[in-house]
Coordinates of N, CA, C and O in Angstrom, one line a residue:
M179 N -7.9 -4.5 4.3 CA -7.4 -5.2 3.2 C -8.3 -6.4 2.8 O -8.6 -7.2 3.7
A180 N -8.6 -6.5 1.6 CA -9.5 -7.6 1.1 C -8.7 -8.9 1.2 O -7.4 -8.9 1.0
N181 N -9.3 -10.0 1.4 CA -8.7 -11.3 1.5 C -8.8 -12.0 0.1 O -9.9 -12.4 -0.2
F182 N -7.8 -12.2 -0.6 CA -7.7 -12.9 -1.8 C -6.9 -14.1 -1.6 O -6.1 -14.2 -0.7
G183 N -7.1 -15.1 -2.5 CA -6.2 -16.3 -2.4 C -5.9 -16.8 -3.8 O -6.8 -16.7 -4.7
Y184 N -4.7 -17.3 -4.0 CA -4.4 -17.8 -5.4 C -5.4 -18.9 -5.8 O -5.5 -19.1 -7.0
S185 N -6.0 -19.6 -4.9 CA -6.9 -20.6 -5.3 C -8.1 -20.1 -6.2 O -8.7 -20.9 -7.0
I186 N -8.4 -18.8 -6.1 CA -9.5 -18.3 -6.9 C -9.1 -18.0 -8.3 O -9.9 -17.8 -9.2
W187 N -7.8 -17.9 -8.6 CA -7.3 -17.5 -9.9 C -6.9 -18.8 -10.7 O -6.1 -19.5 -10.3
E188 N -7.7 -19.0 -11.7 CA -7.5 -20.2 -12.6 C -6.7 -19.9 -13.8 O -6.9 -18.8 -14.4
H189 N -5.9 -20.8 -14.2 CA -5.1 -20.7 -15.5 C -4.3 -19.4 -15.6 O -4.3 -18.7 -16.6
L190 N -3.6 -19.1 -14.5 CA -2.7 -18.0 -14.5 C -1.6 -18.1 -15.6 O -1.1 -19.2 -15.8
N191 N -1.3 -17.1 -16.3 CA -0.3 -17.1 -17.3 C 1.0 -16.5 -16.7 O 1.0 -15.7 -15.8
N192 N 2.1 -17.0 -17.3 CA 3.4 -16.4 -16.9 C 3.6 -15.1 -17.8 O 3.4 -15.2 -19.0
L193 N 3.9 -14.0 -17.2 CA 4.0 -12.7 -17.9 C 5.4 -12.1 -17.7 O 6.1 -12.6 -16.8
N194 N 5.7 -11.1 -18.5 CA 6.9 -10.3 -18.2 C 6.6 -9.7 -16.8 O 5.6 -9.0 -16.6
S195 N 7.6 -9.8 -15.9 CA 7.4 -9.2 -14.6 C 7.2 -7.7 -14.6 O 7.8 -7.0 -15.4
K196 N 6.3 -7.3 -13.7 CA 6.0 -5.8 -13.6 C 6.0 -5.4 -12.2 O 5.5 -6.0 -11.3
N197 N 6.7 -4.3 -11.9 CA 6.8 -3.7 -10.6 C 5.6 -2.7 -10.4 O 5.4 -1.9 -11.4
Y198 N 4.9 -2.7 -9.3 CA 3.9 -1.8 -9.1 C 3.5 -1.8 -7.6 O 4.0 -2.7 -6.8
K199 N 2.8 -0.8 -7.1 CA 2.3 -0.8 -5.8 C 0.9 -1.4 -5.7 O 0.0 -0.9 -6.4
C200 N 0.7 -2.4 -4.9 CA -0.6 -3.1 -4.9 C -1.6 -2.2 -4.2 O -1.4 -1.7 -3.1
W201 N -2.8 -2.0 -4.8 CA -3.8 -1.2 -4.2 C -4.4 -1.8 -2.9 O -4.9 -1.1 -2.1
N202 N -4.3 -3.1 -2.8 CA -4.9 -3.8 -1.6 C -4.0 -3.9 -0.4 O -4.4 -3.5 0.7
C203 N -2.8 -4.3 -0.6 CA -1.9 -4.5 0.6 C -0.9 -3.3 0.7 O -0.3 -3.2 1.8
G204 N -0.8 -2.5 -0.3 CA 0.1 -1.3 -0.2 C 1.6 -1.7 -0.4 O 2.4 -0.8 -0.3
N205 N 1.9 -2.9 -0.7 CA 3.3 -3.3 -0.9 C 3.8 -3.0 -2.3 O 3.0 -3.1 -3.2
I206 N 5.0 -2.7 -2.4 CA 5.7 -2.6 -3.8 C 6.0 -4.0 -4.1 O 6.7 -4.7 -3.4
V207 N 5.5 -4.5 -5.2 CA 5.6 -5.9 -5.6 C 6.1 -6.0 -7.0 O 6.1 -5.0 -7.8
A208 N 6.6 -7.2 -7.4 CA 6.9 -7.5 -8.8 C 6.2 -8.8 -9.1 O 6.4 -9.8 -8.4
S209 N 5.3 -8.8 -10.0 CA 4.5 -9.9 -10.3 C 4.7 -10.4 -11.7 O 4.9 -9.5 -12.6
N210 N 4.7 -11.7 -11.9 CA 4.8 -12.2 -13.3 C 3.7 -13.2 -13.5 O 3.7 -14.0 -14.4
K211 N 2.6 -13.1 -12.7 CA 1.4 -14.0 -12.9 C 0.2 -13.2 -13.1 O 0.0 -12.1 -12.5
G212 N -0.6 -13.6 -14.1 CA -1.8 -12.9 -14.3 C -2.4 -13.3 -15.7 O -2.3 -14.4 -16.2
Y213 N -3.1 -12.3 -16.3 CA -3.8 -12.5 -17.6 C -3.5 -11.3 -18.5 O -3.4 -10.2 -18.0
S214 N -3.3 -11.6 -19.8 CA -3.0 -10.5 -20.7 C -4.1 -10.5 -21.8 O -4.6 -11.5 -22.2
S215 N -4.4 -9.3 -22.3 CA -5.4 -9.1 -23.4 C -4.8 -8.3 -24.5 O -5.0 -7.1 -24.6
D216 N -4.0 -8.9 -25.4 CA -3.5 -8.3 -26.6 C -2.8 -6.9 -26.4 O -3.0 -6.0 -27.1
N217 N -2.0 -6.8 -25.3 CA -1.2 -5.6 -25.0 C -2.1 -4.4 -24.7 O -1.5 -3.3 -24.7
I218 N -3.4 -4.5 -24.5 CA -4.2 -3.4 -24.2 C -4.1 -3.2 -22.7 O -3.9 -2.1 -22.2
S219 N -4.3 -4.2 -22.0 CA -4.2 -4.1 -20.5 C -3.9 -5.5 -20.0 O -4.1 -6.5 -20.7
T220 N -3.3 -5.5 -18.8 CA -2.8 -6.8 -18.2 C -3.3 -6.8 -16.8 O -3.3 -5.8 -16.1
I221 N -3.8 -8.0 -16.4 CA -4.2 -8.2 -15.0 C -3.0 -8.9 -14.3 O -2.7 -10.0 -14.6
F222 N -2.4 -8.2 -13.3 CA -1.3 -8.9 -12.5 C -1.9 -9.3 -11.2 O -2.8 -8.5 -10.6
I223 N -1.5 -10.4 -10.7 CA -1.9 -10.9 -9.4 C -0.8 -10.6 -8.4 O 0.4 -11.0 -8.6
C224 N -1.1 -9.9 -7.3 CA -0.1 -9.5 -6.3 C 0.5 -10.8 -5.7 O -0.3 -11.6 -5.2
P225 N 1.8 -11.0 -5.6 CA 2.4 -12.1 -5.0 C 2.3 -12.1 -3.5 O 2.5 -13.1 -2.8
H226 N 2.0 -11.0 -2.9 CA 1.8 -10.9 -1.5 C 0.4 -11.2 -1.0 O 0.3 -12.0 -0.1
C227 N -0.6 -10.6 -1.6 CA -2.0 -10.7 -1.1 C -2.9 -11.3 -2.1 O -4.1 -11.6 -1.8
S228 N -2.4 -11.6 -3.3 CA -3.2 -12.2 -4.4 C -4.3 -11.3 -5.0 O -5.2 -11.7 -5.7
A229 N -4.3 -10.0 -4.7 CA -5.3 -9.1 -5.3 C -4.9 -8.8 -6.7 O -3.8 -8.7 -7.1
P230 N -6.0 -8.7 -7.6 CA -5.7 -8.3 -9.0 C -5.5 -6.8 -9.2 O -6.2 -6.0 -8.5
S231 N -4.6 -6.5 -10.1 CA -4.4 -5.1 -10.5 C -4.4 -5.1 -12.0 O -3.7 -5.8 -12.6
I232 N -5.2 -4.2 -12.6 CA -5.2 -4.0 -14.0 C -4.2 -2.9 -14.3 O -4.3 -1.8 -13.8
I233 N -3.3 -3.1 -15.3 CA -2.4 -2.1 -15.7 C -2.6 -1.9 -17.2 O -2.4 -2.9 -18.0
D234 N -2.9 -0.7 -17.6 CA -3.3 -0.5 -19.0 C -2.0 -0.2 -19.9 O -0.9 -0.1 -19.3
E235 N -2.3 0.1 -21.2 CA -1.2 0.3 -22.1 C -0.5 1.7 -21.8 O 0.7 1.9 -22.2
L236 N -1.1 2.5 -21.0 CA -0.4 3.8 -20.6 C 0.2 3.7 -19.2 O 0.7 4.6 -18.6
N237 N 0.3 2.4 -18.7 CA 0.9 2.1 -17.4 C 0.1 2.7 -16.2 O 0.6 2.9 -15.2
K238 N -1.2 2.9 -16.4 CA -2.1 3.3 -15.4 C -2.6 2.1 -14.7 O -3.1 1.2 -15.3
E239 N -2.6 2.2 -13.3 CA -3.1 1.0 -12.5 C -4.5 1.3 -12.1 O -4.9 2.4 -11.6
Y240 N -5.3 0.2 -12.1 CA -6.7 0.2 -11.7 C -6.9 -1.0 -10.7 O -6.5 -2.1 -11.1
P241 N -7.6 -0.9 -9.6 CA -8.0 0.4 -9.0 C -6.8 1.1 -8.6 O -5.7 0.6 -8.4
D242 N -7.0 2.4 -8.3 CA -5.9 3.2 -7.8 C -5.4 2.8 -6.4 O -6.2 2.2 -5.7
V243 N -4.2 3.1 -6.1 CA -3.7 2.8 -4.8 C -4.4 3.6 -3.8 O -4.7 4.8 -4.0
I244 N -4.7 3.1 -2.7 CA -5.4 3.8 -1.6 C -4.4 4.7 -0.9 O -3.4 4.2 -0.5
P245 N -4.7 6.0 -0.8 CA -3.7 6.9 -0.3 C -3.6 6.8 1.2 O -4.5 6.3 1.9
G246 N -2.6 7.4 1.8 CA -2.4 7.4 3.2 C -2.0 6.0 3.7 O -1.5 5.2 3.0
R247 N -2.2 5.8 5.0 CA -1.9 4.6 5.6 C -2.8 4.3 6.8 O -3.5 5.2 7.3
S248 N -2.9 3.0 7.1 CA -3.7 2.6 8.2 C -3.1 3.1 9.5 O -1.8 3.3 9.6
I249 N -3.9 3.3 10.5 CA -3.4 3.8 11.8 C -3.7 2.7 12.9 O -4.8 2.3 13.0
K250 N -2.7 2.4 13.6 CA -2.8 1.3 14.7 C -3.6 1.9 15.9 O -3.6 3.1 16.2
K251 N -4.3 1.0 16.5 CA -5.0 1.3 17.8 C -6.2 2.3 17.7 O -6.5 2.8 18.7
L252 N -6.7 2.4 16.5 CA -7.9 3.3 16.5 C -9.1 2.6 17.0 O -9.3 1.4 16.8
P253 N -10.0 3.3 17.7 CA -11.3 2.7 18.1 C -12.0 2.3 16.8 O -11.9 2.9 15.7
K254 N -12.8 1.2 16.9 CA -13.5 0.7 15.7 C -14.3 1.7 15.0 O -14.3 1.8 13.8
S255 N -15.1 2.5 15.7 CA -16.0 3.5 15.1 C -15.2 4.5 14.3 O -15.7 5.1 13.3
V256 N -14.0 4.9 14.7 CA -13.2 5.8 14.1 C -12.4 5.2 12.9 O -12.4 5.7 11.8
N257 N -11.9 4.0 13.1 CA -11.2 3.3 12.1 C -12.0 3.0 10.8 O -11.6 3.1 9.7
Q258 N -13.3 2.5 11.1 CA -14.1 2.2 9.9 C -14.3 3.4 9.0 O -14.2 3.3 7.8
V259 N -14.6 4.6 9.6 CA -14.8 5.8 8.8 C -13.5 6.3 8.2 O -13.5 6.7 7.0
F260 N -12.4 6.1 8.9 CA -11.1 6.5 8.4 C -10.7 5.7 7.1 O -10.4 6.2 6.1
E261 N -10.9 4.4 7.2 CA -10.5 3.5 6.1 C -11.5 3.8 4.9 O -11.1 3.8 3.8
E262 N -12.8 4.0 5.2 CA -13.7 4.3 4.2 C -13.4 5.6 3.4 O -13.5 5.7 2.2
S263 N -12.9 6.6 4.2 CA -12.5 7.9 3.5 C -11.3 7.7 2.6 O -11.2 8.2 1.5
R264 N -10.3 6.8 3.1 CA -9.2 6.5 2.2 C -9.6 5.8 0.9 O -9.1 6.1 -0.2
N265 N -10.5 4.9 1.1 CA -11.1 4.2 -0.1 C -11.8 5.1 -1.1 O -11.7 5.0 -2.3
C266 N -12.5 6.1 -0.5 CA -13.2 7.1 -1.4 C -12.2 7.9 -2.2 O -12.4 8.1 -3.4
I267 N -11.1 8.3 -1.6 CA -10.1 9.1 -2.3 C -9.5 8.2 -3.4 O -9.3 8.6 -4.5
G268 N -9.2 6.9 -3.1 CA -8.7 6.0 -4.1 C -9.6 5.8 -5.2 O -9.2 5.5 -6.3
A269 N -10.9 5.9 -5.0 CA -11.9 5.7 -6.0 C -12.3 7.1 -6.7 O -13.3 7.1 -7.4
H270 N -11.6 8.1 -6.4 CA -11.9 9.5 -6.9 C -13.2 10.0 -6.5 O -13.8 10.9 -7.1
A271 N -13.7 9.6 -5.3 CA -14.9 10.1 -4.7 C -14.5 11.2 -3.7 O -14.7 10.9 -2.5
Y272 N -14.1 12.3 -4.1 CA -13.5 13.3 -3.2 C -14.5 14.0 -2.3 O -14.2 14.2 -1.2
T273 N -15.7 14.3 -2.9 CA -16.7 14.9 -2.0 C -17.1 14.0 -0.9 O -17.2 14.4 0.3
A274 N -17.3 12.7 -1.2 CA -17.6 11.7 -0.2 C -16.5 11.6 0.9 O -16.8 11.5 2.1
A275 N -15.3 11.6 0.4 CA -14.1 11.5 1.3 C -14.1 12.7 2.3 O -13.9 12.6 3.5
V276 N -14.3 13.9 1.7 CA -14.4 15.1 2.6 C -15.5 15.0 3.6 O -15.3 15.3 4.8
M277 N -16.6 14.5 3.2 CA -17.7 14.4 4.2 C -17.4 13.4 5.3 O -17.7 13.6 6.5
L278 N -16.7 12.3 4.9 CA -16.3 11.2 5.9 C -15.2 11.8 6.8 O -15.2 11.4 8.0
L279 N -14.2 12.5 6.2 CA -13.2 13.0 7.1 C -13.7 14.0 8.1 O -13.2 14.0 9.2
R280 N -14.7 14.7 7.8 CA -15.4 15.6 8.7 C -16.1 14.7 9.8 O -16.0 15.0 11.0
K281 N -16.7 13.6 9.4 CA -17.4 12.7 10.3 C -16.5 12.1 11.3 O -16.8 11.8 12.4
I282 N -15.2 11.9 10.9 CA -14.2 11.3 11.8 C -14.1 12.2 13.0 O -13.9 11.6 14.2
L283 N -14.1 13.5 12.9 CA -14.0 14.3 14.1 C -15.2 14.1 15.0 O -15.0 14.1 16.2
M284 N -16.4 13.9 14.5 CA -17.5 13.7 15.3 C -17.3 12.3 16.0 O -17.5 12.2 17.3
N285 N -16.9 11.3 15.3 CA -16.7 10.0 15.9 C -15.7 10.0 17.0 O -15.8 9.4 18.0
L286 N -14.6 10.7 16.7 CA -13.5 10.9 17.7 C -14.0 11.5 18.9 O -13.7 11.1 20.0
A287 N -14.7 12.6 18.8 CA -15.2 13.4 19.9 C -16.1 12.5 20.8 O -16.0 12.4 22.0
V288 N -17.1 11.8 20.2 CA -18.0 10.9 20.9 C -17.2 9.7 21.6 O -17.4 9.4 22.7
E289 N -16.2 9.2 20.8 CA -15.4 8.1 21.4 C -14.7 8.6 22.7 O -14.4 7.8 23.6
E290 N -14.3 9.9 22.7 CA -13.5 10.4 23.8 C -14.4 11.1 24.8 O -13.9 11.8 25.7
G291 N -15.7 11.0 24.8 CA -16.5 11.4 25.9 C -17.5 12.5 25.5 O -18.3 12.9 26.4
A292 N -17.6 13.1 24.3 CA -18.6 14.1 24.0 C -19.9 13.4 23.9 O -20.1 12.2 23.6
K293 N -21.0 14.2 24.1 CA -22.3 13.8 24.0 C -22.7 13.5 22.6 O -22.6 14.3 21.7
E294 N -23.2 12.3 22.3 CA -23.7 11.9 21.0 C -24.9 12.7 20.6 O -25.8 13.0 21.5
G295 N -25.0 13.2 19.4 CA -26.2 14.0 18.9 C -26.0 15.5 19.1 O -26.9 16.2 18.8
D296 N -24.8 15.9 19.5 CA -24.5 17.3 19.7 C -24.3 17.9 18.3 O -24.1 17.2 17.3
G297 N -24.1 19.2 18.3 CA -23.8 19.9 17.0 C -22.4 19.7 16.6 O -21.5 19.6 17.5
F298 N -22.1 19.8 15.3 CA -20.7 19.5 14.9 C -19.7 20.5 15.4 O -18.6 20.1 15.8
A299 N -20.1 21.8 15.5 CA -19.2 22.8 16.0 C -18.8 22.5 17.4 O -17.7 22.7 17.8
N300 N -19.7 21.9 18.2 CA -19.4 21.6 19.6 C -18.5 20.4 19.7 O -17.7 20.3 20.6
Y301 N -18.5 19.5 18.7 CA -17.6 18.4 18.7 C -16.1 18.9 18.4 O -15.2 18.5 19.1
V302 N -16.0 19.8 17.5 CA -14.7 20.4 17.2 C -14.2 21.2 18.5 O -13.0 21.0 18.9
K303 N -15.1 21.9 19.1 CA -14.7 22.7 20.3 C -14.3 21.7 21.4 O -13.3 21.9 22.1
Y304 N -15.0 20.6 21.6 CA -14.7 19.6 22.6 C -13.3 19.0 22.4 O -12.5 18.9 23.3
L305 N -13.0 18.7 21.1 CA -11.7 18.1 20.8 C -10.6 19.1 21.1 O -9.5 18.7 21.6
C306 N -10.8 20.4 20.8 CA -9.8 21.4 21.0 C -9.7 21.6 22.5 O -8.6 21.7 23.0
D307 N -10.8 21.8 23.2 CA -10.7 22.0 24.7 C -10.1 20.9 25.4 O -9.4 21.2 26.4
K308 N -10.3 19.7 25.0 CA -9.7 18.5 25.7 C -8.3 18.2 25.2 O -7.7 17.2 25.7
G309 N -7.8 18.9 24.3 CA -6.4 18.7 23.8 C -6.2 17.6 22.8 O -5.1 17.2 22.5
F310 N -7.3 17.1 22.2 CA -7.2 16.1 21.2 C -6.8 16.7 19.9 O -6.2 16.0 19.0
I311 N -7.1 17.9 19.7 CA -6.6 18.7 18.6 C -5.6 19.8 19.1 O -6.0 20.6 20.0
H312 N -4.4 19.7 18.7 CA -3.4 20.7 19.2 C -3.8 22.1 18.8 O -4.4 22.3 17.8
I313 N -3.4 23.0 19.7 CA -3.7 24.4 19.4 C -3.3 24.9 18.0 O -4.0 25.7 17.4
K314 N -2.2 24.4 17.5 CA -1.7 24.8 16.2 C -2.5 24.2 15.1 O -2.4 24.6 13.9
Q315 N -3.4 23.2 15.4 CA -4.2 22.5 14.4 C -5.6 23.0 14.4 O -6.4 22.5 13.6
Q316 N -6.0 23.9 15.3 CA -7.4 24.3 15.5 C -7.9 25.0 14.3 O -9.0 24.7 13.9
K317 N -7.1 25.8 13.6 CA -7.5 26.5 12.4 C -7.8 25.4 11.3 O -8.8 25.5 10.6
Q318 N -7.0 24.4 11.2 CA -7.1 23.4 10.2 C -8.4 22.5 10.5 O -9.1 22.1 9.6
A319 N -8.6 22.3 11.8 CA -9.8 21.6 12.2 C -11.1 22.3 11.8 O -12.1 21.8 11.3
E320 N -11.0 23.6 11.9 CA -12.1 24.5 11.4 C -12.3 24.3 9.9 O -13.4 24.3 9.4
E321 N -11.2 24.2 9.2 CA -11.2 24.0 7.7 C -11.9 22.7 7.4 O -12.7 22.6 6.5
I322 N -11.6 21.6 8.2 CA -12.3 20.3 8.0 C -13.8 20.5 8.2 O -14.6 20.1 7.4
K323 N -14.2 21.2 9.2 CA -15.6 21.4 9.5 C -16.2 22.2 8.4 O -17.3 21.8 7.9
N324 N -15.6 23.3 7.9 CA -16.2 24.1 6.9 C -16.3 23.4 5.5 O -17.3 23.5 4.8
L325 N -15.2 22.7 5.1 CA -15.3 22.0 3.8 C -16.3 20.9 3.9 O -17.0 20.6 2.9
G326 N -16.3 20.2 5.0 CA -17.3 19.1 5.2 C -18.8 19.7 5.2 O -19.7 19.1 4.6
N327 N -19.0 20.8 5.8 CA -20.3 21.5 5.8 C -20.7 21.8 4.4 O -21.8 21.6 4.0
D328 N -19.7 22.4 3.6 CA -20.0 22.8 2.2 C -20.4 21.5 1.4 O -21.3 21.5 0.6
A329 N -19.6 20.4 1.6 CA -19.9 19.2 0.9 C -21.2 18.6 1.2 O -21.9 18.1 0.4
N330 N -21.7 18.8 2.5 CA -22.9 18.3 2.9 C -24.1 19.2 2.5 O -25.2 18.7 2.3
H331 N -23.9 20.5 2.5 CA -25.1 21.4 2.4 C -25.1 22.2 1.2 O -26.0 23.0 1.0
K332 N -24.1 22.2 0.3 CA -24.1 23.0 -0.9 C -24.0 22.1 -2.1 O -23.5 20.9 -2.0
I333 N -24.5 22.6 -3.3 CA -24.4 21.8 -4.5 C -23.1 22.1 -5.2 O -23.0 23.0 -6.1
E334 N -22.0 21.5 -4.7 CA -20.7 21.7 -5.2 C -19.9 20.4 -4.9 O -20.2 19.7 -4.0
T335 N -18.8 20.2 -5.6 CA -18.0 19.1 -5.4 C -16.7 19.5 -4.7 O -16.3 20.7 -4.8
R336 N -16.0 18.6 -4.2 CA -14.7 18.8 -3.6 C -13.6 18.2 -4.5 O -13.9 17.3 -5.3
T337 N -12.4 18.7 -4.4 CA -11.3 18.3 -5.2 C -10.4 17.3 -4.6 O -10.4 17.1 -3.3
E338 N -9.6 16.6 -5.4 CA -8.6 15.7 -4.8 C -7.6 16.4 -3.9 O -7.3 15.9 -2.8
E339 N -7.2 17.6 -4.2 CA -6.3 18.4 -3.4 C -6.9 18.6 -2.0 O -6.3 18.5 -1.0
E340 N -8.2 19.0 -2.0 CA -8.9 19.3 -0.7 C -9.0 18.0 0.1 O -8.8 18.0 1.3
A341 N -9.4 16.9 -0.6 CA -9.5 15.6 0.2 C -8.2 15.2 0.7 O -8.1 14.7 1.9
M342 N -7.1 15.3 0.0 CA -5.8 14.9 0.4 C -5.3 15.8 1.6 O -4.7 15.3 2.5
K343 N -5.6 17.0 1.5 CA -5.2 18.0 2.6 C -5.9 17.6 3.9 O -5.3 17.5 4.9
L344 N -7.2 17.3 3.8 CA -7.9 16.9 5.0 C -7.5 15.5 5.5 O -7.4 15.3 6.7
L345 N -7.2 14.6 4.6 CA -6.7 13.2 5.0 C -5.4 13.4 5.7 O -5.3 12.7 6.8
N346 N -4.5 14.2 5.2 CA -3.2 14.4 5.9 C -3.4 15.0 7.3 O -2.8 14.5 8.3
L347 N -4.3 15.9 7.5 CA -4.6 16.5 8.8 C -5.2 15.5 9.7 O -4.8 15.4 10.9
V348 N -6.2 14.8 9.3 CA -6.9 13.9 10.1 C -5.9 12.8 10.5 O -5.9 12.3 11.7
T349 N -5.1 12.3 9.6 CA -4.1 11.3 9.9 C -3.2 11.8 11.0 O -2.9 11.0 11.9
L350 N -2.7 13.0 10.9 CA -1.8 13.5 12.0 C -2.5 13.5 13.4 O -2.0 13.2 14.4
I351 N -3.8 14.0 13.4 CA -4.6 14.0 14.6 C -4.7 12.6 15.2 O -4.5 12.4 16.4
L352 N -5.0 11.7 14.3 CA -5.2 10.3 14.8 C -3.9 9.6 15.3 O -3.9 8.9 16.3
I353 N -2.9 9.9 14.5 CA -1.6 9.3 14.9 C -1.2 9.8 16.3 O -0.8 9.1 17.2
Y354 N -1.3 11.1 16.4 CA -0.9 11.8 17.7 C -1.7 11.2 18.9 O -1.2 10.9 19.9
N355 N -3.0 11.0 18.7 CA -3.9 10.6 19.8 C -3.9 9.1 20.0 O -4.4 8.7 21.1
Y356 N -3.5 8.3 19.1 CA -3.6 6.9 19.3 C -2.2 6.2 19.2 O -1.8 5.6 20.1
E357 N -1.5 6.4 18.1 CA -0.2 5.7 18.0 C 0.8 6.4 18.9 O 1.5 5.7 19.6
Q358 N 1.0 7.7 18.8 CA 2.0 8.4 19.5 C 1.7 8.4 21.0 O 2.5 8.2 21.8
A359 N 0.4 8.5 21.4 CA 0.0 8.5 22.8 C 0.4 7.2 23.4 O 0.8 7.1 24.6
D360 N 0.2 6.1 22.7 CA 0.6 4.7 23.1 C 2.1 4.6 23.4 O 2.6 4.1 24.4
V361 N 2.9 5.2 22.5 CA 4.4 5.2 22.6 C 4.8 6.0 23.8 O 5.6 5.6 24.6
E362 N 4.1 7.2 24.0 CA 4.5 8.0 25.2 C 4.1 7.3 26.5 O 4.8 7.4 27.5
E363 N 3.0 6.6 26.6 CA 2.6 5.9 27.7 C 3.6 4.8 28.1 O 4.0 4.6 29.2
K364 N 4.0 4.1 27.0 CA 5.0 3.0 27.3 C 6.3 3.5 27.7 O 7.0 2.9 28.5
S365 N 6.7 4.7 27.3 CA 8.0 5.2 27.7 C 8.0 5.7 29.1 O 9.0 5.8 29.8
R366 N 6.8 6.1 29.6 CA 6.7 6.5 31.0 C 6.7 5.3 32.0 O 7.0 5.5 33.2
D367 N 6.3 4.1 31.5 CA 6.3 2.9 32.4 C 7.7 2.4 32.8 O 8.7 2.6 32.3

């Protein structure tokens, strides 16, 4: 989440209040502070994090809301790539997101003990063999590998649907291995 402060916004206007989901903090907010430009578009300032959101005459918000959610307790190397992939989807950079979501599996495997510099198929196999990817998710992990390979090695683009499908799968894998694993450990204590 970017760090904004009201101190950077000068001469804020009082506007008709608008409900929207803030792209930066993810909260549903109602703002009545910002700037207006002849009813074409309005810049609202989030009352929670002070991030600006532009809402046009068709009620479309810019930048788009970042999809998915952050995941607690991720290793730094995994979290950075995960958040970057979410930002890519929010920016409509679906091919880049697919490539990054593929990379997350590599980062996860190395973080959990696989040899750095190995082939990508070996990373997926490592995660499956060690139980980081559930047996029922192995076919989907292969799909991440294949879509990511195509995005990296072929002259074609990926779609929003493909990026969101992979984001959802990677999110489940990460939640299970980091958030849920932490809950299970605490319940055993």
